[in-house]
Amino acid sequence: MAETLRAVDIIMKKRGNPINPSGEELSRQELEFLINGYVAGTIPEYQISAWLMAVFFNGMTFNESATLTDIMLHSGDIMNHHNTDIPNLKGPFVDKHSTGGVGDKISLPLAPIVAACGIQVPMMSGRALGHTGGTLDKLESIEGYKATLPTQKFQQLIAKTGFAMTGQTKTVVPADRLLYALRDVTGTVESIPLITASILSKKVAEGSDALVFDVKYGSGAFMKTKSDAEKLALSLVKTAQAMKKESSALITNMQSPLGNKIGNFLEIEETLECLNGKGPSDVMELTFSLAVQMLLLGAKLEGKKLEPQEALNRCHSAVTSGKALELFLQNVADQGGNPDKLILQVGKRRSNFYTKLVAKKDGYISMDAYKIGLSGVYLGVGRNRTEDLVCSDAGFILHRHHGDLVKKGELILEIFGKDNQCLDPALAMAEEAITYSNEKLILEPLIYREIN
């Protein structure tokens, strides 16, 4: 029957018509014909572009999203951690995905905390693009750290330490790389079903049995409103569940930056502070909240009952006992870094290209995460194109935060750049990010709601 399929008929079915303008659900056979044909080069970009636009306007059902995700997943290599002869690689395997933000270093303290509690974390992460940071860039700011691992080495380190960090290889979900590039130039990036399939295909390929999603809203987030974040969180959770993966999501606030430090090595420093129990309150709150979700899903996979408070107690113990910090430093050593040298660099390793932002007047400050993130791109924290280089020692140290009352001349930000030329445009953008009010700000909670 596959010979009778035509891309144009599938596009029209999803596009709809005057009688049925919302289109129809596509079958697995139809989606396989499109996606596999595009990867093989037998279906041209212009037809896939038309299908992407039809999906953008008419959406997909959860089952349709799950089918698309599964097809994309099987376009490349898939890790199976349950079918190896590696001792102690036993699971349960639980990972977390964030939709990205500014100062979002949560994966770094989260993985060793969860691993210290007995859950194995196969973490496949990405790089900075635009105003959002990338976990791999942060890890590679540790001298010698290798953030791309062969599958067997990745699995051996998970078995040894309870977690490992790696990047997506060219053989993992090649369909997503092709589709994402096309979405970027056809104005269809914001499609929730397509975002869902992109995220989930990569996360399932890494071999996780369960997934926790941190879906952010606000100026520094991909989804600007709570409503849009809820739609994406629901799509991720329900599509993952349709693929027989346990999942949950937290919808969290990214109106202002997370933590006190933004930048690649600076966020490694803050990770060490968190693992010593001395991290900023917002970073600690979100890290523990996501860790609890991961422990609850891990217990569910094992057929055990775990109460949220007991899960939280275990996470706190992982930090206070020093076990989580020990595992993080072990991972640094296992992936090519020098833990002793890393600790000696804390507080000392800074770019020589420096400026600062002080308060222009008295008042309560509002700090726009998106504009701070854009300022970071000038500095070399992020990148405009995937081939751009980042600067490990660039970034910000926040001395005052969103909602704080400041006096004129008070230090708000220390700013470190890749070179002297970047400082003036970065400072100008950072100044745009700060506004002043005579009225005390009403601060929204960090965690808006949970979706299961």
Short mmCIF file of C-alpha atoms in Angstrom, two decimals:
data_model
loop_
_atom_site.label_atom_id
_atom_site.label_comp_id
_atom_site.label_asym_id
_atom_site.label_seq_id
_atom_site.Cartn_x
_atom_site.Cartn_y
_atom_site.Cartn_z
CA MET A 1 0.00 0.00 0.00
CA ALA A 2 2.96 2.29 0.61
CA GLU A 3 3.35 2.67 -3.16
CA THR A 4 -0.08 4.34 -3.37
CA LEU A 5 0.78 7.08 -0.84
CA ARG A 6 1.48 10.58 -2.11
CA ALA A 7 2.92 13.41 -0.03
CA VAL A 8 0.42 15.91 -1.47
CA ASP A 9 -2.55 13.80 -0.30
CA ILE A 10 -1.10 13.56 3.22
CA ILE A 11 -0.50 17.33 3.30
CA MET A 12 -4.09 18.00 2.21
CA LYS A 13 -5.44 15.57 4.80
CA LYS A 14 -3.66 17.44 7.60
CA ARG A 15 -4.38 20.86 6.05
CA GLY A 16 -8.14 20.28 5.96
CA ASN A 17 -10.77 21.74 3.65
CA PRO A 18 -13.84 24.04 3.87
CA ILE A 19 -15.97 21.17 5.19
CA ASN A 20 -13.36 20.00 7.72
CA PRO A 21 -10.97 22.97 8.24
CA SER A 22 -9.16 21.40 11.21
CA GLY A 23 -7.82 18.51 9.16
CA GLU A 24 -7.52 14.86 10.16
CA GLU A 25 -5.26 12.69 12.26
CA LEU A 26 -2.52 11.07 10.18
CA SER A 27 -1.83 7.35 10.44
CA ARG A 28 1.51 5.83 11.34
CA GLN A 29 1.92 4.71 7.76
CA GLU A 30 1.38 8.24 6.45
CA LEU A 31 3.78 9.80 8.97
CA GLU A 32 6.42 7.15 8.26
CA PHE A 33 6.08 7.84 4.54
CA LEU A 34 6.71 11.56 5.11
CA ILE A 35 9.49 11.44 7.71
CA ASN A 36 11.42 8.48 6.33
CA GLY A 37 11.07 9.86 2.81
CA TYR A 38 12.45 13.23 3.92
CA VAL A 39 15.42 11.64 5.71
CA ALA A 40 16.10 9.46 2.64
CA GLY A 41 15.83 12.44 0.30
CA THR A 42 12.87 11.11 -1.71
CA ILE A 43 10.42 13.78 -0.46
CA PRO A 44 11.52 17.37 -1.12
CA GLU A 45 11.80 20.16 1.44
CA TYR A 46 8.94 22.15 -0.08
CA GLN A 47 6.45 19.35 0.62
CA ILE A 48 7.71 18.82 4.17
CA SER A 49 7.50 22.60 4.65
CA ALA A 50 3.83 22.52 3.62
CA TRP A 51 3.16 19.66 6.04
CA LEU A 52 4.93 21.53 8.87
CA MET A 53 2.72 24.57 8.26
CA ALA A 54 -0.40 22.37 8.26
CA VAL A 55 0.67 20.93 11.63
CA PHE A 56 1.45 24.43 12.90
CA PHE A 57 -2.15 25.56 12.24
CA ASN A 58 -4.10 22.34 12.91
CA GLY A 59 -2.00 20.64 15.58
CA MET A 60 -1.85 16.94 16.40
CA THR A 61 -3.54 14.57 18.82
CA PHE A 62 -1.41 13.13 21.65
CA ASN A 63 -1.38 9.74 19.91
CA GLU A 64 -0.36 11.39 16.63
CA SER A 65 2.46 13.27 18.44
CA ALA A 66 3.55 9.99 20.05
CA THR A 67 3.62 8.27 16.66
CA LEU A 68 5.64 11.10 15.11
CA THR A 69 8.04 11.02 18.06
CA ASP A 70 8.49 7.25 17.73
CA ILE A 71 9.19 7.51 13.99
CA MET A 72 11.74 10.28 14.56
CA LEU A 73 13.27 8.26 17.41
CA HIS A 74 13.79 5.25 15.14
CA SER A 75 15.48 7.35 12.45
CA GLY A 76 18.78 6.81 14.29
CA ASP A 77 20.51 5.06 17.19
CA ILE A 78 18.62 4.29 20.42
CA MET A 79 20.32 3.47 23.71
CA ASN A 80 19.05 0.46 25.64
CA HIS A 81 20.46 0.44 29.15
CA HIS A 82 18.45 -2.64 30.15
CA ASN A 83 20.09 -4.96 27.63
CA THR A 84 23.81 -4.78 28.38
CA ASP A 85 26.35 -6.85 30.28
CA ILE A 86 27.65 -3.80 32.18
CA PRO A 87 27.57 -4.56 35.93
CA ASN A 88 25.40 -2.25 38.07
CA LEU A 89 23.65 -0.66 35.08
CA LYS A 90 20.28 -1.53 36.54
CA GLY A 91 18.13 1.60 36.63
CA PRO A 92 15.57 2.88 37.12
CA PHE A 93 16.66 5.42 34.50
CA VAL A 94 15.11 8.87 34.98
CA ASP A 95 16.09 12.15 33.34
CA LYS A 96 14.93 15.76 33.35
CA HIS A 97 14.52 18.21 30.50
CA SER A 98 14.28 21.99 30.76
CA THR A 99 12.87 24.19 28.03
CA GLY A 100 15.73 26.61 28.76
CA GLY A 101 16.37 29.92 30.40
CA VAL A 102 18.94 32.33 31.81
CA GLY A 103 21.07 31.10 34.71
CA ASP A 104 19.40 27.69 34.42
CA LYS A 105 22.14 25.43 35.71
CA ILE A 106 19.69 23.08 37.44
CA SER A 107 20.81 19.90 35.62
CA LEU A 108 24.29 20.23 37.11
CA PRO A 109 23.43 19.87 40.82
CA LEU A 110 20.27 17.85 40.09
CA ALA A 111 21.90 14.81 38.47
CA PRO A 112 24.31 13.98 41.35
CA ILE A 113 21.63 14.61 43.98
CA VAL A 114 19.25 12.18 42.29
CA ALA A 115 22.07 9.67 41.67
CA ALA A 116 23.00 9.83 45.37
CA CYS A 117 19.42 8.77 46.10
CA GLY A 118 19.73 5.60 44.00
CA ILE A 119 18.22 6.70 40.68
CA GLN A 120 20.42 6.39 37.58
CA VAL A 121 20.42 9.48 35.37
CA PRO A 122 21.39 9.18 31.67
CA MET A 123 21.60 12.88 30.81
CA MET A 124 21.87 13.92 27.16
CA SER A 125 22.17 17.70 27.06
CA GLY A 126 22.51 20.52 24.56
CA ARG A 127 24.48 23.67 23.89
CA ALA A 128 23.67 27.35 24.23
CA LEU A 129 21.74 28.94 21.41
CA GLY A 130 20.44 32.49 21.47
CA HIS A 131 19.85 33.87 24.96
CA THR A 132 19.59 30.48 26.70
CA GLY A 133 22.56 28.67 28.18
CA GLY A 134 23.71 25.14 27.37
CA THR A 135 24.64 22.43 29.86
CA LEU A 136 27.42 21.06 27.62
CA ASP A 137 29.09 24.48 27.35
CA LYS A 138 29.02 24.81 31.13
CA LEU A 139 30.56 21.38 31.62
CA GLU A 140 33.24 22.04 29.00
CA SER A 141 34.28 25.17 30.92
CA ILE A 142 35.85 22.65 33.33
CA GLU A 143 39.35 22.15 31.91
CA GLY A 144 39.66 18.75 30.24
CA TYR A 145 35.99 17.78 30.61
CA LYS A 146 34.78 15.64 27.69
CA ALA A 147 31.06 16.15 27.16
CA THR A 148 30.66 13.79 24.19
CA LEU A 149 30.91 10.11 25.11
CA PRO A 150 30.64 6.86 23.13
CA THR A 151 27.55 4.90 24.19
CA GLN A 152 29.44 2.20 26.06
CA LYS A 153 31.52 4.74 28.02
CA PHE A 154 28.34 6.69 28.81
CA GLN A 155 26.73 3.53 30.19
CA GLN A 156 29.83 2.50 32.15
CA LEU A 157 29.91 5.90 33.90
CA ILE A 158 26.19 5.73 34.72
CA ALA A 159 26.79 2.32 36.27
CA LYS A 160 29.80 3.61 38.23
CA THR A 161 28.61 7.00 39.47
CA GLY A 162 24.84 6.94 38.94
CA PHE A 163 24.87 9.59 36.22
CA ALA A 164 26.83 10.80 33.21
CA MET A 165 26.58 13.78 30.85
CA THR A 166 26.81 13.59 27.07
CA GLY A 167 25.73 15.42 23.93
CA GLN A 168 23.60 14.29 21.02
CA THR A 169 25.64 12.56 18.31
CA LYS A 170 24.93 12.73 14.58
CA THR A 171 23.51 9.21 14.68
CA VAL A 172 20.88 10.07 17.33
CA VAL A 173 17.55 11.22 15.84
CA PRO A 174 18.84 12.55 12.49
CA ALA A 175 15.21 13.27 11.52
CA ASP A 176 15.04 15.89 14.29
CA ARG A 177 18.14 17.72 13.04
CA LEU A 178 16.67 17.93 9.54
CA LEU A 179 13.19 18.93 10.70
CA TYR A 180 14.45 21.49 13.22
CA ALA A 181 16.53 23.26 10.57
CA LEU A 182 13.46 23.41 8.31
CA ARG A 183 11.17 24.59 11.12
CA ASP A 184 13.63 27.39 11.84
CA VAL A 185 13.32 28.83 8.32
CA THR A 186 9.59 28.17 7.80
CA GLY A 187 8.26 29.94 10.90
CA THR A 188 7.00 26.73 12.52
CA VAL A 189 9.35 26.48 15.52
CA GLU A 190 6.58 27.36 18.02
CA SER A 191 4.33 24.41 17.08
CA ILE A 192 3.69 22.51 20.31
CA PRO A 193 3.36 19.04 18.69
CA LEU A 194 6.59 19.60 16.77
CA ILE A 195 8.39 20.88 19.89
CA THR A 196 7.10 17.82 21.74
CA ALA A 197 8.35 15.38 19.11
CA SER A 198 11.73 17.12 18.94
CA ILE A 199 12.29 17.02 22.71
CA LEU A 200 10.91 13.56 23.34
CA SER A 201 12.62 11.80 20.44
CA LYS A 202 16.03 12.84 21.81
CA LYS A 203 15.15 12.11 25.44
CA VAL A 204 13.74 8.65 24.71
CA ALA A 205 16.78 7.89 22.52
CA GLU A 206 19.04 8.34 25.55
CA GLY A 207 17.37 5.35 27.22
CA SER A 208 15.30 6.92 30.00
CA ASP A 209 12.35 5.02 31.48
CA ALA A 210 10.82 8.19 32.94
CA LEU A 211 11.10 11.91 32.29
CA VAL A 212 10.50 15.06 34.31
CA PHE A 213 9.99 18.30 32.40
CA ASP A 214 10.80 21.80 33.62
CA VAL A 215 8.62 23.93 31.34
CA LYS A 216 9.38 27.61 31.83
CA TYR A 217 7.29 30.70 31.14
CA GLY A 218 8.19 34.40 31.15
CA SER A 219 10.42 36.79 29.26
CA GLY A 220 13.48 34.53 29.42
CA ALA A 221 11.56 31.41 28.38
CA PHE A 222 10.58 29.96 25.04
CA MET A 223 6.93 30.03 26.13
CA LYS A 224 6.10 33.56 27.24
CA THR A 225 2.79 32.90 29.04
CA LYS A 226 1.61 30.45 31.68
CA SER A 227 -1.11 29.31 29.28
CA ASP A 228 1.35 28.38 26.53
CA ALA A 229 3.67 26.71 29.04
CA GLU A 230 0.75 24.64 30.34
CA LYS A 231 -0.11 23.54 26.80
CA LEU A 232 3.47 22.45 26.15
CA ALA A 233 3.80 20.71 29.53
CA LEU A 234 0.56 18.82 28.97
CA SER A 235 1.66 17.82 25.46
CA LEU A 236 5.04 16.57 26.72
CA VAL A 237 3.58 14.60 29.63
CA LYS A 238 0.66 13.05 27.74
CA THR A 239 2.74 12.22 24.65
CA ALA A 240 5.44 10.61 26.82
CA GLN A 241 2.75 8.60 28.59
CA ALA A 242 1.32 7.54 25.23
CA MET A 243 4.84 6.19 24.52
CA LYS A 244 4.69 4.18 27.78
CA LYS A 245 7.10 6.48 29.62
CA GLU A 246 6.32 7.68 33.14
CA SER A 247 6.42 11.47 33.20
CA SER A 248 5.51 14.65 35.03
CA ALA A 249 6.18 18.36 34.60
CA LEU A 250 6.68 21.50 36.66
CA ILE A 251 5.73 24.86 35.16
CA THR A 252 8.27 27.37 36.46
CA ASN A 253 8.93 31.10 36.33
CA MET A 254 11.66 32.46 34.01
CA GLN A 255 10.67 36.13 34.16
CA SER A 256 13.99 36.92 35.83
CA PRO A 257 17.32 35.02 35.89
CA LEU A 258 17.92 32.03 38.16
CA GLY A 259 20.56 32.23 40.84
CA ASN A 260 23.41 34.64 41.46
CA LYS A 261 25.74 33.63 38.64
CA ILE A 262 25.18 33.46 34.88
CA GLY A 263 27.85 32.14 32.55
CA ASN A 264 29.58 28.88 31.82
CA PHE A 265 32.25 28.55 34.50
CA LEU A 266 30.35 30.85 36.85
CA GLU A 267 27.45 28.38 36.83
CA ILE A 268 29.85 25.52 37.60
CA GLU A 269 30.90 27.56 40.63
CA GLU A 270 27.28 27.98 41.68
CA THR A 271 26.73 24.25 41.21
CA LEU A 272 29.48 23.57 43.73
CA GLU A 273 27.86 26.05 46.11
CA CYS A 274 24.55 24.20 45.75
CA LEU A 275 26.16 20.82 46.38
CA ASN A 276 27.74 22.28 49.51
CA GLY A 277 24.25 23.31 50.65
CA LYS A 278 24.98 27.02 50.14
CA GLY A 279 23.32 27.72 46.81
CA PRO A 280 20.87 30.55 46.12
CA SER A 281 17.39 29.87 47.47
CA ASP A 282 15.67 29.83 44.07
CA VAL A 283 18.19 27.39 42.57
CA MET A 284 17.95 25.11 45.61
CA GLU A 285 14.14 25.22 45.59
CA LEU A 286 13.87 24.26 41.94
CA THR A 287 16.61 21.63 42.13
CA PHE A 288 14.98 19.89 45.08
CA SER A 289 11.49 20.13 43.55
CA LEU A 290 12.62 18.48 40.31
CA ALA A 291 14.66 15.91 42.23
CA VAL A 292 11.56 14.93 44.21
CA GLN A 293 9.65 14.41 40.96
CA MET A 294 12.44 12.19 39.64
CA LEU A 295 12.54 10.12 42.82
CA LEU A 296 8.76 9.67 42.79
CA LEU A 297 8.85 8.41 39.20
CA GLY A 298 11.80 6.15 39.99
CA ALA A 299 9.91 4.62 42.91
CA LYS A 300 6.86 4.12 40.69
CA LEU A 301 8.97 2.26 38.13
CA GLU A 302 10.18 -0.05 40.92
CA GLY A 303 6.64 -0.63 42.15
CA LYS A 304 7.36 1.15 45.44
CA LYS A 305 5.39 3.78 47.34
CA LEU A 306 7.29 6.94 48.17
CA GLU A 307 5.80 10.02 49.80
CA PRO A 308 6.96 13.45 48.53
CA GLN A 309 8.25 14.49 51.96
CA GLU A 310 10.37 11.36 52.27
CA ALA A 311 11.74 11.99 48.77
CA LEU A 312 12.62 15.56 49.77
CA ASN A 313 14.31 14.31 52.96
CA ARG A 314 16.46 11.97 50.89
CA CYS A 315 17.48 14.81 48.57
CA HIS A 316 18.47 17.03 51.50
CA SER A 317 20.48 14.14 52.97
CA ALA A 318 22.29 13.66 49.66
CA VAL A 319 23.58 17.22 50.02
CA THR A 320 24.20 17.43 53.76
CA SER A 321 26.07 14.10 53.78
CA GLY A 322 28.40 15.30 51.02
CA LYS A 323 27.46 12.32 48.82
CA ALA A 324 26.08 14.43 45.94
CA LEU A 325 29.19 16.63 45.85
CA GLU A 326 31.38 13.52 45.93
CA LEU A 327 29.54 12.09 42.91
CA PHE A 328 29.78 15.37 40.98
CA LEU A 329 33.55 15.55 41.51
CA GLN A 330 33.88 11.87 40.60
CA ASN A 331 32.05 12.59 37.35
CA VAL A 332 34.40 15.51 36.65
CA ALA A 333 37.36 13.14 37.03
CA ASP A 334 35.71 10.35 35.01
CA GLN A 335 34.98 12.68 32.09
CA GLY A 336 38.49 14.12 31.90
CA GLY A 337 38.59 17.01 34.37
CA ASN A 338 40.68 17.60 37.48
CA PRO A 339 38.46 18.02 40.58
CA ASP A 340 41.26 19.44 42.75
CA LYS A 341 42.16 22.07 40.17
CA LEU A 342 38.48 22.91 39.70
CA ILE A 343 38.04 23.60 43.42
CA LEU A 344 41.16 25.78 43.49
CA GLN A 345 39.77 27.90 40.62
CA VAL A 346 36.50 28.72 42.39
CA GLY A 347 36.23 32.46 43.03
CA LYS A 348 39.50 33.15 41.20
CA ARG A 349 38.86 32.33 37.56
CA ARG A 350 37.45 35.47 35.95
CA SER A 351 37.78 37.18 32.59
CA ASN A 352 40.05 40.22 32.65
CA PHE A 353 37.53 42.13 30.52
CA TYR A 354 35.28 43.63 33.16
CA THR A 355 32.66 46.28 33.75
CA LYS A 356 29.78 46.74 36.16
CA LEU A 357 26.22 47.99 36.25
CA VAL A 358 25.15 50.23 39.11
CA ALA A 359 21.69 51.52 39.96
CA LYS A 360 20.73 54.66 38.02
CA LYS A 361 18.32 55.74 40.75
CA ASP A 362 16.56 54.62 43.91
CA GLY A 363 13.72 52.13 43.57
CA TYR A 364 12.56 48.54 43.33
CA ILE A 365 14.23 46.89 40.36
CA SER A 366 12.70 44.65 37.74
CA MET A 367 15.21 42.42 35.91
CA ASP A 368 14.18 41.11 32.50
CA ALA A 369 15.66 37.64 31.94
CA TYR A 370 15.47 37.81 28.15
CA LYS A 371 17.47 41.04 27.91
CA ILE A 372 20.03 39.77 30.42
CA GLY A 373 20.36 36.67 28.23
CA LEU A 374 20.85 38.80 25.12
CA SER A 375 23.51 40.80 26.95
CA GLY A 376 25.20 37.48 27.68
CA VAL A 377 25.32 36.69 23.96
CA TYR A 378 27.39 39.87 23.42
CA LEU A 379 29.70 38.76 26.23
CA GLY A 380 30.21 35.27 24.80
CA VAL A 381 28.02 33.30 27.22
CA GLY A 382 25.68 32.19 24.43
CA ARG A 383 25.76 32.05 20.66
CA ASN A 384 23.71 33.38 17.74
CA ARG A 385 24.67 30.49 15.44
CA THR A 386 25.48 26.88 16.29
CA GLU A 387 29.04 27.33 14.95
CA ASP A 388 29.80 30.35 17.19
CA LEU A 389 32.32 29.88 20.00
CA VAL A 390 31.47 30.63 23.63
CA CYS A 391 33.73 32.10 26.30
CA SER A 392 34.01 29.95 29.42
CA ASP A 393 34.85 32.89 31.70
CA ALA A 394 32.22 35.36 30.47
CA GLY A 395 29.06 36.15 32.39
CA PHE A 396 27.43 38.01 35.24
CA ILE A 397 27.48 37.99 39.01
CA LEU A 398 24.20 39.34 40.38
CA HIS A 399 24.50 41.38 43.57
CA ARG A 400 20.86 42.49 43.52
CA HIS A 401 17.83 40.65 42.17
CA HIS A 402 14.40 41.14 40.64
CA GLY A 403 12.20 42.85 43.24
CA ASP A 404 15.04 44.20 45.40
CA LEU A 405 15.07 47.78 46.69
CA VAL A 406 18.25 49.57 45.58
CA LYS A 407 19.88 52.96 46.13
CA LYS A 408 21.39 55.02 43.33
CA GLY A 409 25.00 53.95 42.71
CA GLU A 410 24.55 50.52 44.34
CA LEU A 411 26.20 47.60 42.52
CA ILE A 412 23.68 45.41 40.68
CA LEU A 413 25.78 43.37 38.23
CA GLU A 414 29.42 42.50 37.71
CA ILE A 415 29.97 41.84 34.01
CA PHE A 416 32.75 39.73 32.43
CA GLY A 417 33.30 39.58 28.67
CA LYS A 418 35.21 37.67 26.00
CA ASP A 419 37.06 40.85 24.96
CA ASN A 420 37.05 44.58 25.61
CA GLN A 421 34.90 45.42 22.58
CA CYS A 422 31.91 43.40 23.78
CA LEU A 423 31.54 45.23 27.10
CA ASP A 424 29.83 48.43 25.94
CA PRO A 425 27.01 46.76 23.92
CA ALA A 426 26.55 44.16 26.67
CA LEU A 427 26.31 46.85 29.34
CA ALA A 428 23.83 48.84 27.24
CA MET A 429 21.60 45.77 26.85
CA ALA A 430 21.89 44.92 30.57
CA GLU A 431 20.86 48.49 31.44
CA GLU A 432 17.76 48.01 29.25
CA ALA A 433 16.97 44.89 31.30
CA ILE A 434 16.75 46.87 34.55
CA THR A 435 13.76 49.10 35.27
CA TYR A 436 12.96 50.97 38.48
CA SER A 437 9.70 51.46 40.35
CA ASN A 438 8.64 53.37 43.43
CA GLU A 439 6.20 50.59 44.24
CA LYS A 440 7.20 47.25 45.70
CA LEU A 441 6.87 44.52 43.08
CA ILE A 442 4.44 41.63 43.44
CA LEU A 443 6.64 38.58 42.89
CA GLU A 444 5.18 35.44 41.37
CA PRO A 445 6.18 32.08 42.89
CA LEU A 446 9.02 30.16 41.27
CA ILE A 447 6.90 27.06 40.71
CA TYR A 448 3.48 27.70 39.21
CA ARG A 449 2.01 24.21 39.03
CA GLU A 450 2.65 20.49 38.57
CA ILE A 451 1.26 18.37 35.73
CA ASN A 452 1.10 14.58 35.87
#
